[in-house]
């Protein structure tokens, strides 16, 4: 089943090399022409399934649900992260990256309005990139904004199958503190 939805992708273009309005959430600069009709994109059903994949992963990050998140990733996934430089395989991704971050942040969300997606002609490979935000915590528990960027490469064996991530790259916006220690214990 194919379909398209018209969407104004007005907030998806940020570039620190352009001279435009600063967006403090992401440390980037908005293109002057971002509201141009040229930035209107026809969103396909496949684009929507990629957006849904990101939204599902976001909820699992918020819930700190490693087991369900693992099902969204290929066993041989390769990733770059905000904590680890390079991880190979789902076990390493979970143990070395996710477990070092997810329980130590709050208010994680992908900015789906900034999302750019694409798929191969056979719709078996796809990708999505977007901005994200979360709240991190200093060693003494002081909260700070933790903005970043994400790119995910997805694959599936059939168009009726769910996407599985085969590569992830999440990075912090330059200047963001690299470590987060989590909320201080209550009491």
JSON list of N, CA and C in Angstrom, two decimals, residues 91-169:
[
{"chain": "A", "resi": 91, "resn": "UNK", "atom": "N", "xyz": [24.84, -6.82, 21.67]},
{"chain": "A", "resi": 91, "resn": "UNK", "atom": "CA", "xyz": [25.25, -6.93, 23.08]},
{"chain": "A", "resi": 91, "resn": "UNK", "atom": "C", "xyz": [26.14, -5.77, 23.48]},
{"chain": "A", "resi": 92, "resn": "UNK", "atom": "N", "xyz": [27.10, -5.45, 22.64]},
{"chain": "A", "resi": 92, "resn": "UNK", "atom": "CA", "xyz": [28.01, -4.34, 22.94]},
{"chain": "A", "resi": 92, "resn": "UNK", "atom": "C", "xyz": [27.26, -3.00, 22.91]},
{"chain": "A", "resi": 93, "resn": "UNK", "atom": "N", "xyz": [26.35, -2.83, 21.96]},
{"chain": "A", "resi": 93, "resn": "UNK", "atom": "CA", "xyz": [25.57, -1.59, 21.89]},
{"chain": "A", "resi": 93, "resn": "UNK", "atom": "C", "xyz": [24.77, -1.39, 23.17]},
{"chain": "A", "resi": 94, "resn": "UNK", "atom": "N", "xyz": [24.11, -2.44, 23.62]},
{"chain": "A", "resi": 94, "resn": "UNK", "atom": "CA", "xyz": [23.33, -2.32, 24.86]},
{"chain": "A", "resi": 94, "resn": "UNK", "atom": "C", "xyz": [24.23, -2.09, 26.07]},
{"chain": "A", "resi": 95, "resn": "UNK", "atom": "N", "xyz": [25.22, -2.96, 26.24]},
{"chain": "A", "resi": 95, "resn": "UNK", "atom": "CA", "xyz": [26.02, -2.93, 27.47]},
{"chain": "A", "resi": 95, "resn": "UNK", "atom": "C", "xyz": [26.97, -1.74, 27.56]},
{"chain": "A", "resi": 96, "resn": "UNK", "atom": "N", "xyz": [27.54, -1.33, 26.44]},
{"chain": "A", "resi": 96, "resn": "UNK", "atom": "CA", "xyz": [28.54, -0.26, 26.48]},
{"chain": "A", "resi": 96, "resn": "UNK", "atom": "C", "xyz": [27.97, 1.13, 26.20]},
{"chain": "A", "resi": 97, "resn": "UNK", "atom": "N", "xyz": [26.89, 1.23, 25.45]},
{"chain": "A", "resi": 97, "resn": "UNK", "atom": "CA", "xyz": [26.33, 2.54, 25.11]},
{"chain": "A", "resi": 97, "resn": "UNK", "atom": "C", "xyz": [25.02, 2.79, 25.87]},
{"chain": "A", "resi": 98, "resn": "UNK", "atom": "N", "xyz": [24.00, 2.00, 25.59]},
{"chain": "A", "resi": 98, "resn": "UNK", "atom": "CA", "xyz": [22.69, 2.26, 26.18]},
{"chain": "A", "resi": 98, "resn": "UNK", "atom": "C", "xyz": [22.73, 2.28, 27.70]},
{"chain": "A", "resi": 99, "resn": "UNK", "atom": "N", "xyz": [23.35, 1.27, 28.32]},
{"chain": "A", "resi": 99, "resn": "UNK", "atom": "CA", "xyz": [23.36, 1.19, 29.79]},
{"chain": "A", "resi": 99, "resn": "UNK", "atom": "C", "xyz": [24.20, 2.28, 30.43]},
{"chain": "A", "resi": 100, "resn": "UNK", "atom": "N", "xyz": [25.03, 2.93, 29.65]},
{"chain": "A", "resi": 100, "resn": "UNK", "atom": "CA", "xyz": [25.83, 4.04, 30.16]},
{"chain": "A", "resi": 100, "resn": "UNK", "atom": "C", "xyz": [25.09, 5.37, 30.10]},
{"chain": "A", "resi": 101, "resn": "UNK", "atom": "N", "xyz": [23.96, 5.41, 29.38]},
{"chain": "A", "resi": 101, "resn": "UNK", "atom": "CA", "xyz": [23.27, 6.68, 29.15]},
{"chain": "A", "resi": 101, "resn": "UNK", "atom": "C", "xyz": [21.80, 6.66, 29.58]},
{"chain": "A", "resi": 102, "resn": "UNK", "atom": "N", "xyz": [21.03, 5.70, 29.12]},
{"chain": "A", "resi": 102, "resn": "UNK", "atom": "CA", "xyz": [19.58, 5.77, 29.23]},
{"chain": "A", "resi": 102, "resn": "UNK", "atom": "C", "xyz": [19.07, 6.04, 30.64]},
{"chain": "A", "resi": 103, "resn": "UNK", "atom": "N", "xyz": [19.59, 5.39, 31.64]},
{"chain": "A", "resi": 103, "resn": "UNK", "atom": "CA", "xyz": [19.13, 5.59, 33.01]},
{"chain": "A", "resi": 103, "resn": "UNK", "atom": "C", "xyz": [19.67, 6.86, 33.64]},
{"chain": "A", "resi": 104, "resn": "UNK", "atom": "N", "xyz": [20.49, 7.60, 32.92]},
{"chain": "A", "resi": 104, "resn": "UNK", "atom": "CA", "xyz": [21.12, 8.81, 33.45]},
{"chain": "A", "resi": 104, "resn": "UNK", "atom": "C", "xyz": [20.62, 10.09, 32.79]},
{"chain": "A", "resi": 105, "resn": "UNK", "atom": "N", "xyz": [19.60, 9.95, 31.95]},
{"chain": "A", "resi": 105, "resn": "UNK", "atom": "CA", "xyz": [19.00, 11.12, 31.29]},
{"chain": "A", "resi": 105, "resn": "UNK", "atom": "C", "xyz": [17.50, 11.09, 31.52]},
{"chain": "A", "resi": 106, "resn": "UNK", "atom": "N", "xyz": [16.87, 12.22, 31.29]},
{"chain": "A", "resi": 106, "resn": "UNK", "atom": "CA", "xyz": [15.41, 12.30, 31.31]},
{"chain": "A", "resi": 106, "resn": "UNK", "atom": "C", "xyz": [14.97, 13.13, 30.10]},
{"chain": "A", "resi": 107, "resn": "UNK", "atom": "N", "xyz": [13.67, 13.10, 29.85]},
{"chain": "A", "resi": 107, "resn": "UNK", "atom": "CA", "xyz": [13.03, 13.92, 28.82]},
{"chain": "A", "resi": 107, "resn": "UNK", "atom": "C", "xyz": [13.63, 13.72, 27.43]},
{"chain": "A", "resi": 108, "resn": "UNK", "atom": "N", "xyz": [14.01, 12.49, 27.11]},
{"chain": "A", "resi": 108, "resn": "UNK", "atom": "CA", "xyz": [14.57, 12.22, 25.79]},
{"chain": "A", "resi": 108, "resn": "UNK", "atom": "C", "xyz": [13.46, 12.28, 24.74]},
{"chain": "A", "resi": 109, "resn": "UNK", "atom": "N", "xyz": [13.77, 12.92, 23.61]},
{"chain": "A", "resi": 109, "resn": "UNK", "atom": "CA", "xyz": [12.83, 12.92, 22.49]},
{"chain": "A", "resi": 109, "resn": "UNK", "atom": "C", "xyz": [13.58, 13.18, 21.20]},
{"chain": "A", "resi": 110, "resn": "UNK", "atom": "N", "xyz": [13.10, 12.56, 20.14]},
{"chain": "A", "resi": 110, "resn": "UNK", "atom": "CA", "xyz": [13.57, 12.87, 18.79]},
{"chain": "A", "resi": 110, "resn": "UNK", "atom": "C", "xyz": [12.71, 14.01, 18.28]},
{"chain": "A", "resi": 111, "resn": "UNK", "atom": "N", "xyz": [13.32, 14.98, 17.63]},
{"chain": "A", "resi": 111, "resn": "UNK", "atom": "CA", "xyz": [12.58, 16.08, 17.01]},
{"chain": "A", "resi": 111, "resn": "UNK", "atom": "C", "xyz": [12.14, 15.60, 15.63]},
{"chain": "A", "resi": 112, "resn": "UNK", "atom": "N", "xyz": [10.97, 14.98, 15.59]},
{"chain": "A", "resi": 112, "resn": "UNK", "atom": "CA", "xyz": [10.48, 14.40, 14.34]},
{"chain": "A", "resi": 112, "resn": "UNK", "atom": "C", "xyz": [10.18, 15.46, 13.28]},
{"chain": "A", "resi": 113, "resn": "UNK", "atom": "N", "xyz": [10.00, 16.71, 13.70]},
{"chain": "A", "resi": 113, "resn": "UNK", "atom": "CA", "xyz": [9.81, 17.79, 12.72]},
{"chain": "A", "resi": 113, "resn": "UNK", "atom": "C", "xyz": [11.09, 18.05, 11.93]},
{"chain": "A", "resi": 114, "resn": "UNK", "atom": "N", "xyz": [12.23, 17.69, 12.49]},
{"chain": "A", "resi": 114, "resn": "UNK", "atom": "CA", "xyz": [13.50, 17.89, 11.79]},
{"chain": "A", "resi": 114, "resn": "UNK", "atom": "C", "xyz": [13.90, 16.68, 10.97]},
{"chain": "A", "resi": 115, "resn": "UNK", "atom": "N", "xyz": [13.12, 15.62, 11.02]},
{"chain": "A", "resi": 115, "resn": "UNK", "atom": "CA", "xyz": [13.50, 14.36, 10.40]},
{"chain": "A", "resi": 115, "resn": "UNK", "atom": "C", "xyz": [13.56, 14.42, 8.88]},
{"chain": "A", "resi": 116, "resn": "UNK", "atom": "N", "xyz": [14.59, 13.81, 8.36]},
{"chain": "A", "resi": 116, "resn": "UNK", "atom": "CA", "xyz": [14.75, 13.58, 6.93]},
{"chain": "A", "resi": 116, "resn": "UNK", "atom": "C", "xyz": [14.89, 12.07, 6.76]},
{"chain": "A", "resi": 117, "resn": "UNK", "atom": "N", "xyz": [14.14, 11.49, 5.82]},
{"chain": "A", "resi": 117, "resn": "UNK", "atom": "CA", "xyz": [14.16, 10.04, 5.62]},
{"chain": "A", "resi": 117, "resn": "UNK", "atom": "C", "xyz": [14.37, 9.72, 4.15]},
{"chain": "A", "resi": 118, "resn": "UNK", "atom": "N", "xyz": [14.71, 8.48, 3.92]},
{"chain": "A", "resi": 118, "resn": "UNK", "atom": "CA", "xyz": [14.85, 8.01, 2.55]},
{"chain": "A", "resi": 118, "resn": "UNK", "atom": "C", "xyz": [14.82, 6.49, 2.53]},
{"chain": "A", "resi": 119, "resn": "UNK", "atom": "N", "xyz": [14.50, 5.94, 1.38]},
{"chain": "A", "resi": 119, "resn": "UNK", "atom": "CA", "xyz": [14.48, 4.49, 1.22]},
{"chain": "A", "resi": 119, "resn": "UNK", "atom": "C", "xyz": [15.07, 4.12, -0.14]},
{"chain": "A", "resi": 120, "resn": "UNK", "atom": "N", "xyz": [15.53, 2.88, -0.22]},
{"chain": "A", "resi": 120, "resn": "UNK", "atom": "CA", "xyz": [16.00, 2.34, -1.49]},
{"chain": "A", "resi": 120, "resn": "UNK", "atom": "C", "xyz": [14.79, 2.11, -2.40]},
{"chain": "A", "resi": 121, "resn": "UNK", "atom": "N", "xyz": [15.05, 1.88, -3.67]},
{"chain": "A", "resi": 121, "resn": "UNK", "atom": "CA", "xyz": [13.96, 1.66, -4.63]},
{"chain": "A", "resi": 121, "resn": "UNK", "atom": "C", "xyz": [13.09, 0.47, -4.25]},
{"chain": "A", "resi": 122, "resn": "UNK", "atom": "N", "xyz": [13.68, -0.57, -3.64]},
{"chain": "A", "resi": 122, "resn": "UNK", "atom": "CA", "xyz": [12.90, -1.75, -3.26]},
{"chain": "A", "resi": 122, "resn": "UNK", "atom": "C", "xyz": [12.29, -1.62, -1.86]},
{"chain": "A", "resi": 123, "resn": "UNK", "atom": "N", "xyz": [12.52, -0.49, -1.18]},
{"chain": "A", "resi": 123, "resn": "UNK", "atom": "CA", "xyz": [11.99, -0.21, 0.17]},
{"chain": "A", "resi": 123, "resn": "UNK", "atom": "C", "xyz": [12.46, -1.21, 1.21]},
{"chain": "A", "resi": 124, "resn": "UNK", "atom": "N", "xyz": [13.60, -1.85, 0.99]},
{"chain": "A", "resi": 124, "resn": "UNK", "atom": "CA", "xyz": [14.15, -2.79, 1.97]},
{"chain": "A", "resi": 124, "resn": "UNK", "atom": "C", "xyz": [15.26, -2.17, 2.81]},
{"chain": "A", "resi": 125, "resn": "UNK", "atom": "N", "xyz": [15.77, -1.04, 2.37]},
{"chain": "A", "resi": 125, "resn": "UNK", "atom": "CA", "xyz": [16.77, -0.29, 3.12]},
{"chain": "A", "resi": 125, "resn": "UNK", "atom": "C", "xyz": [16.26, 1.13, 3.28]},
{"chain": "A", "resi": 126, "resn": "UNK", "atom": "N", "xyz": [16.40, 1.66, 4.47]},
{"chain": "A", "resi": 126, "resn": "UNK", "atom": "CA", "xyz": [15.94, 3.02, 4.73]},
{"chain": "A", "resi": 126, "resn": "UNK", "atom": "C", "xyz": [16.87, 3.71, 5.70]},
{"chain": "A", "resi": 127, "resn": "UNK", "atom": "N", "xyz": [16.69, 5.00, 5.82]},
{"chain": "A", "resi": 127, "resn": "UNK", "atom": "CA", "xyz": [17.48, 5.76, 6.76]},
{"chain": "A", "resi": 127, "resn": "UNK", "atom": "C", "xyz": [16.66, 6.94, 7.26]},
{"chain": "A", "resi": 128, "resn": "UNK", "atom": "N", "xyz": [17.02, 7.39, 8.44]},
{"chain": "A", "resi": 128, "resn": "UNK", "atom": "CA", "xyz": [16.40, 8.57, 9.00]},
{"chain": "A", "resi": 128, "resn": "UNK", "atom": "C", "xyz": [17.44, 9.35, 9.78]},
{"chain": "A", "resi": 129, "resn": "UNK", "atom": "N", "xyz": [17.34, 10.65, 9.71]},
{"chain": "A", "resi": 129, "resn": "UNK", "atom": "CA", "xyz": [18.21, 11.47, 10.54]},
{"chain": "A", "resi": 129, "resn": "UNK", "atom": "C", "xyz": [17.37, 12.61, 11.09]},
{"chain": "A", "resi": 130, "resn": "UNK", "atom": "N", "xyz": [17.67, 12.96, 12.32]},
{"chain": "A", "resi": 130, "resn": "UNK", "atom": "CA", "xyz": [16.95, 14.05, 12.97]},
{"chain": "A", "resi": 130, "resn": "UNK", "atom": "C", "xyz": [17.73, 14.52, 14.19]},
{"chain": "A", "resi": 131, "resn": "UNK", "atom": "N", "xyz": [17.29, 15.62, 14.71]},
{"chain": "A", "resi": 131, "resn": "UNK", "atom": "CA", "xyz": [17.83, 16.16, 15.94]},
{"chain": "A", "resi": 131, "resn": "UNK", "atom": "C", "xyz": [17.14, 15.49, 17.12]},
{"chain": "A", "resi": 132, "resn": "UNK", "atom": "N", "xyz": [17.76, 15.54, 18.28]},
{"chain": "A", "resi": 132, "resn": "UNK", "atom": "CA", "xyz": [17.14, 15.01, 19.49]},
{"chain": "A", "resi": 132, "resn": "UNK", "atom": "C", "xyz": [17.55, 15.88, 20.68]},
{"chain": "A", "resi": 133, "resn": "UNK", "atom": "N", "xyz": [16.81, 15.75, 21.75]},
{"chain": "A", "resi": 133, "resn": "UNK", "atom": "CA", "xyz": [17.15, 16.45, 22.99]},
{"chain": "A", "resi": 133, "resn": "UNK", "atom": "C", "xyz": [16.92, 15.52, 24.16]},
{"chain": "A", "resi": 134, "resn": "UNK", "atom": "N", "xyz": [17.62, 15.82, 25.24]},
{"chain": "A", "resi": 134, "resn": "UNK", "atom": "CA", "xyz": [17.38, 15.14, 26.51]},
{"chain": "A", "resi": 134, "resn": "UNK", "atom": "C", "xyz": [17.90, 16.07, 27.60]},
{"chain": "A", "resi": 135, "resn": "UNK", "atom": "N", "xyz": [17.64, 15.70, 28.83]},
{"chain": "A", "resi": 135, "resn": "UNK", "atom": "CA", "xyz": [18.19, 16.42, 29.97]},
{"chain": "A", "resi": 135, "resn": "UNK", "atom": "C", "xyz": [19.24, 15.53, 30.60]},
{"chain": "A", "resi": 136, "resn": "UNK", "atom": "N", "xyz": [20.44, 16.07, 30.75]},
{"chain": "A", "resi": 136, "resn": "UNK", "atom": "CA", "xyz": [21.52, 15.38, 31.43]},
{"chain": "A", "resi": 136, "resn": "UNK", "atom": "C", "xyz": [21.70, 15.98, 32.82]},
{"chain": "A", "resi": 137, "resn": "UNK", "atom": "N", "xyz": [22.57, 15.37, 33.61]},
{"chain": "A", "resi": 137, "resn": "UNK", "atom": "CA", "xyz": [22.77, 15.82, 34.98]},
{"chain": "A", "resi": 137, "resn": "UNK", "atom": "C", "xyz": [24.26, 15.82, 35.31]},
{"chain": "A", "resi": 138, "resn": "UNK", "atom": "N", "xyz": [24.71, 16.94, 35.92]},
{"chain": "A", "resi": 138, "resn": "UNK", "atom": "CA", "xyz": [26.10, 17.02, 36.36]},
{"chain": "A", "resi": 138, "resn": "UNK", "atom": "C", "xyz": [26.29, 16.08, 37.54]},
{"chain": "A", "resi": 139, "resn": "UNK", "atom": "N", "xyz": [27.53, 15.97, 37.98]},
{"chain": "A", "resi": 139, "resn": "UNK", "atom": "CA", "xyz": [27.85, 15.07, 39.09]},
{"chain": "A", "resi": 139, "resn": "UNK", "atom": "C", "xyz": [27.08, 15.44, 40.36]},
{"chain": "A", "resi": 140, "resn": "UNK", "atom": "N", "xyz": [26.78, 16.73, 40.55]},
{"chain": "A", "resi": 140, "resn": "UNK", "atom": "CA", "xyz": [26.03, 17.14, 41.74]},
{"chain": "A", "resi": 140, "resn": "UNK", "atom": "C", "xyz": [24.52, 17.18, 41.50]},
{"chain": "A", "resi": 141, "resn": "UNK", "atom": "N", "xyz": [24.07, 16.72, 40.32]},
{"chain": "A", "resi": 141, "resn": "UNK", "atom": "CA", "xyz": [22.64, 16.61, 40.04]},
{"chain": "A", "resi": 141, "resn": "UNK", "atom": "C", "xyz": [22.02, 17.80, 39.35]},
{"chain": "A", "resi": 142, "resn": "UNK", "atom": "N", "xyz": [22.82, 18.78, 38.97]},
{"chain": "A", "resi": 142, "resn": "UNK", "atom": "CA", "xyz": [22.29, 19.95, 38.27]},
{"chain": "A", "resi": 142, "resn": "UNK", "atom": "C", "xyz": [21.91, 19.55, 36.84]},
{"chain": "A", "resi": 143, "resn": "UNK", "atom": "N", "xyz": [20.67, 19.82, 36.42]},
{"chain": "A", "resi": 143, "resn": "UNK", "atom": "CA", "xyz": [20.26, 19.44, 35.06]},
{"chain": "A", "resi": 143, "resn": "UNK", "atom": "C", "xyz": [20.87, 20.37, 34.00]},
{"chain": "A", "resi": 144, "resn": "UNK", "atom": "N", "xyz": [21.09, 19.83, 32.83]},
{"chain": "A", "resi": 144, "resn": "UNK", "atom": "CA", "xyz": [21.55, 20.63, 31.70]},
{"chain": "A", "resi": 144, "resn": "UNK", "atom": "C", "xyz": [20.94, 20.07, 30.42]},
{"chain": "A", "resi": 145, "resn": "UNK", "atom": "N", "xyz": [20.76, 20.97, 29.43]},
{"chain": "A", "resi": 145, "resn": "UNK", "atom": "CA", "xyz": [20.22, 20.54, 28.13]},
{"chain": "A", "resi": 145, "resn": "UNK", "atom": "C", "xyz": [21.28, 19.71, 27.41]},
{"chain": "A", "resi": 146, "resn": "UNK", "atom": "N", "xyz": [20.81, 18.66, 26.79]},
{"chain": "A", "resi": 146, "resn": "UNK", "atom": "CA", "xyz": [21.70, 17.70, 26.12]},
{"chain": "A", "resi": 146, "resn": "UNK", "atom": "C", "xyz": [21.22, 17.47, 24.70]},
{"chain": "A", "resi": 147, "resn": "UNK", "atom": "N", "xyz": [21.45, 18.43, 23.79]},
{"chain": "A", "resi": 147, "resn": "UNK", "atom": "CA", "xyz": [20.97, 18.28, 22.41]},
{"chain": "A", "resi": 147, "resn": "UNK", "atom": "C", "xyz": [21.94, 17.45, 21.57]},
{"chain": "A", "resi": 148, "resn": "UNK", "atom": "N", "xyz": [21.39, 16.80, 20.55]},
{"chain": "A", "resi": 148, "resn": "UNK", "atom": "CA", "xyz": [22.25, 16.01, 19.68]},
{"chain": "A", "resi": 148, "resn": "UNK", "atom": "C", "xyz": [21.64, 15.76, 18.32]},
{"chain": "A", "resi": 149, "resn": "UNK", "atom": "N", "xyz": [22.36, 14.93, 17.55]},
{"chain": "A", "resi": 149, "resn": "UNK", "atom": "CA", "xyz": [21.95, 14.57, 16.20]},
{"chain": "A", "resi": 149, "resn": "UNK", "atom": "C", "xyz": [21.97, 13.06, 16.08]},
{"chain": "A", "resi": 150, "resn": "UNK", "atom": "N", "xyz": [21.12, 12.52, 15.24]},
{"chain": "A", "resi": 150, "resn": "UNK", "atom": "CA", "xyz": [21.08, 11.07, 15.06]},
{"chain": "A", "resi": 150, "resn": "UNK", "atom": "C", "xyz": [20.93, 10.71, 13.59]},
{"chain": "A", "resi": 151, "resn": "UNK", "atom": "N", "xyz": [21.57, 9.62, 13.23]},
{"chain": "A", "resi": 151, "resn": "UNK", "atom": "CA", "xyz": [21.41, 9.01, 11.92]},
{"chain": "A", "resi": 151, "resn": "UNK", "atom": "C", "xyz": [21.26, 7.51, 12.15]},
{"chain": "A", "resi": 152, "resn": "UNK", "atom": "N", "xyz": [20.24, 6.92, 11.55]},
{"chain": "A", "resi": 152, "resn": "UNK", "atom": "CA", "xyz": [20.00, 5.48, 11.69]},
{"chain": "A", "resi": 152, "resn": "UNK", "atom": "C", "xyz": [19.81, 4.89, 10.31]},
{"chain": "A", "resi": 153, "resn": "UNK", "atom": "N", "xyz": [20.52, 3.81, 10.03]},
{"chain": "A", "resi": 153, "resn": "UNK", "atom": "CA", "xyz": [20.37, 3.05, 8.80]},
{"chain": "A", "resi": 153, "resn": "UNK", "atom": "C", "xyz": [19.57, 1.80, 9.14]},
{"chain": "A", "resi": 154, "resn": "UNK", "atom": "N", "xyz": [18.50, 1.56, 8.38]},
{"chain": "A", "resi": 154, "resn": "UNK", "atom": "CA", "xyz": [17.56, 0.48, 8.67]},
{"chain": "A", "resi": 154, "resn": "UNK", "atom": "C", "xyz": [17.52, -0.52, 7.51]},
{"chain": "A", "resi": 155, "resn": "UNK", "atom": "N", "xyz": [17.13, -1.74, 7.84]},
{"chain": "A", "resi": 155, "resn": "UNK", "atom": "CA", "xyz": [17.03, -2.78, 6.83]},
{"chain": "A", "resi": 155, "resn": "UNK", "atom": "C", "xyz": [15.89, -3.72, 7.22]},
{"chain": "A", "resi": 156, "resn": "UNK", "atom": "N", "xyz": [15.38, -4.44, 6.24]},
{"chain": "A", "resi": 156, "resn": "UNK", "atom": "CA", "xyz": [14.37, -5.47, 6.48]},
{"chain": "A", "resi": 156, "resn": "UNK", "atom": "C", "xyz": [14.38, -6.43, 5.30]},
{"chain": "A", "resi": 157, "resn": "UNK", "atom": "N", "xyz": [13.88, -7.64, 5.52]},
{"chain": "A", "resi": 157, "resn": "UNK", "atom": "CA", "xyz": [13.92, -8.66, 4.47]},
{"chain": "A", "resi": 157, "resn": "UNK", "atom": "C", "xyz": [12.73, -8.56, 3.52]},
{"chain": "A", "resi": 158, "resn": "UNK", "atom": "N", "xyz": [11.65, -7.91, 3.95]},
{"chain": "A", "resi": 158, "resn": "UNK", "atom": "CA", "xyz": [10.44, -7.80, 3.15]},
{"chain": "A", "resi": 158, "resn": "UNK", "atom": "C", "xyz": [9.73, -6.51, 3.56]},
{"chain": "A", "resi": 159, "resn": "UNK", "atom": "N", "xyz": [9.01, -5.88, 2.65]},
{"chain": "A", "resi": 159, "resn": "UNK", "atom": "CA", "xyz": [8.34, -4.62, 2.98]},
{"chain": "A", "resi": 159, "resn": "UNK", "atom": "C", "xyz": [7.26, -4.78, 4.05]},
{"chain": "A", "resi": 160, "resn": "UNK", "atom": "N", "xyz": [6.80, -5.99, 4.29]},
{"chain": "A", "resi": 160, "resn": "UNK", "atom": "CA", "xyz": [5.82, -6.22, 5.34]},
{"chain": "A", "resi": 160, "resn": "UNK", "atom": "C", "xyz": [6.46, -6.50, 6.70]},
{"chain": "A", "resi": 161, "resn": "UNK", "atom": "N", "xyz": [7.78, -6.55, 6.75]},
{"chain": "A", "resi": 161, "resn": "UNK", "atom": "CA", "xyz": [8.51, -6.80, 7.99]},
{"chain": "A", "resi": 161, "resn": "UNK", "atom": "C", "xyz": [8.87, -5.47, 8.66]},
{"chain": "A", "resi": 162, "resn": "UNK", "atom": "N", "xyz": [9.07, -5.47, 9.98]},
{"chain": "A", "resi": 162, "resn": "UNK", "atom": "CA", "xyz": [9.48, -4.23, 10.65]},
{"chain": "A", "resi": 162, "resn": "UNK", "atom": "C", "xyz": [10.93, -3.89, 10.32]},
{"chain": "A", "resi": 163, "resn": "UNK", "atom": "N", "xyz": [11.23, -2.62, 10.41]},
{"chain": "A", "resi": 163, "resn": "UNK", "atom": "CA", "xyz": [12.61, -2.16, 10.23]},
{"chain": "A", "resi": 163, "resn": "UNK", "atom": "C", "xyz": [13.48, -2.67, 11.37]},
{"chain": "A", "resi": 164, "resn": "UNK", "atom": "N", "xyz": [14.74, -2.95, 11.07]},
{"chain": "A", "resi": 164, "resn": "UNK", "atom": "CA", "xyz": [15.75, -3.22, 12.09]},
{"chain": "A", "resi": 164, "resn": "UNK", "atom": "C", "xyz": [16.95, -2.33, 11.80]},
{"chain": "A", "resi": 165, "resn": "UNK", "atom": "N", "xyz": [17.47, -1.70, 12.84]},
{"chain": "A", "resi": 165, "resn": "UNK", "atom": "CA", "xyz": [18.64, -0.83, 12.67]},
{"chain": "A", "resi": 165, "resn": "UNK", "atom": "C", "xyz": [19.88, -1.68, 12.46]},
{"chain": "A", "resi": 166, "resn": "UNK", "atom": "N", "xyz": [20.66, -1.30, 11.44]},
{"chain": "A", "resi": 166, "resn": "UNK", "atom": "CA", "xyz": [21.93, -1.97, 11.19]},
{"chain": "A", "resi": 166, "resn": "UNK", "atom": "C", "xyz": [23.10, -1.03, 11.50]},
{"chain": "A", "resi": 167, "resn": "UNK", "atom": "N", "xyz": [22.80, 0.26, 11.64]},
{"chain": "A", "resi": 167, "resn": "UNK", "atom": "CA", "xyz": [23.83, 1.23, 12.03]},
{"chain": "A", "resi": 167, "resn": "UNK", "atom": "C", "xyz": [23.15, 2.42, 12.70]},
{"chain": "A", "resi": 168, "resn": "UNK", "atom": "N", "xyz": [23.73, 2.87, 13.81]},
{"chain": "A", "resi": 168, "resn": "UNK", "atom": "CA", "xyz": [23.26, 4.08, 14.47]},
{"chain": "A", "resi": 168, "resn": "UNK", "atom": "C", "xyz": [24.45, 5.00, 14.70]},
{"chain": "A", "resi": 169, "resn": "UNK", "atom": "N", "xyz": [24.19, 6.28, 14.62]},
{"chain": "A", "resi": 169, "resn": "UNK", "atom": "CA", "xyz": [25.20, 7.27, 14.94]},
{"chain": "A", "resi": 169, "resn": "UNK", "atom": "C", "xyz": [24.50, 8.40, 15.68]}
]
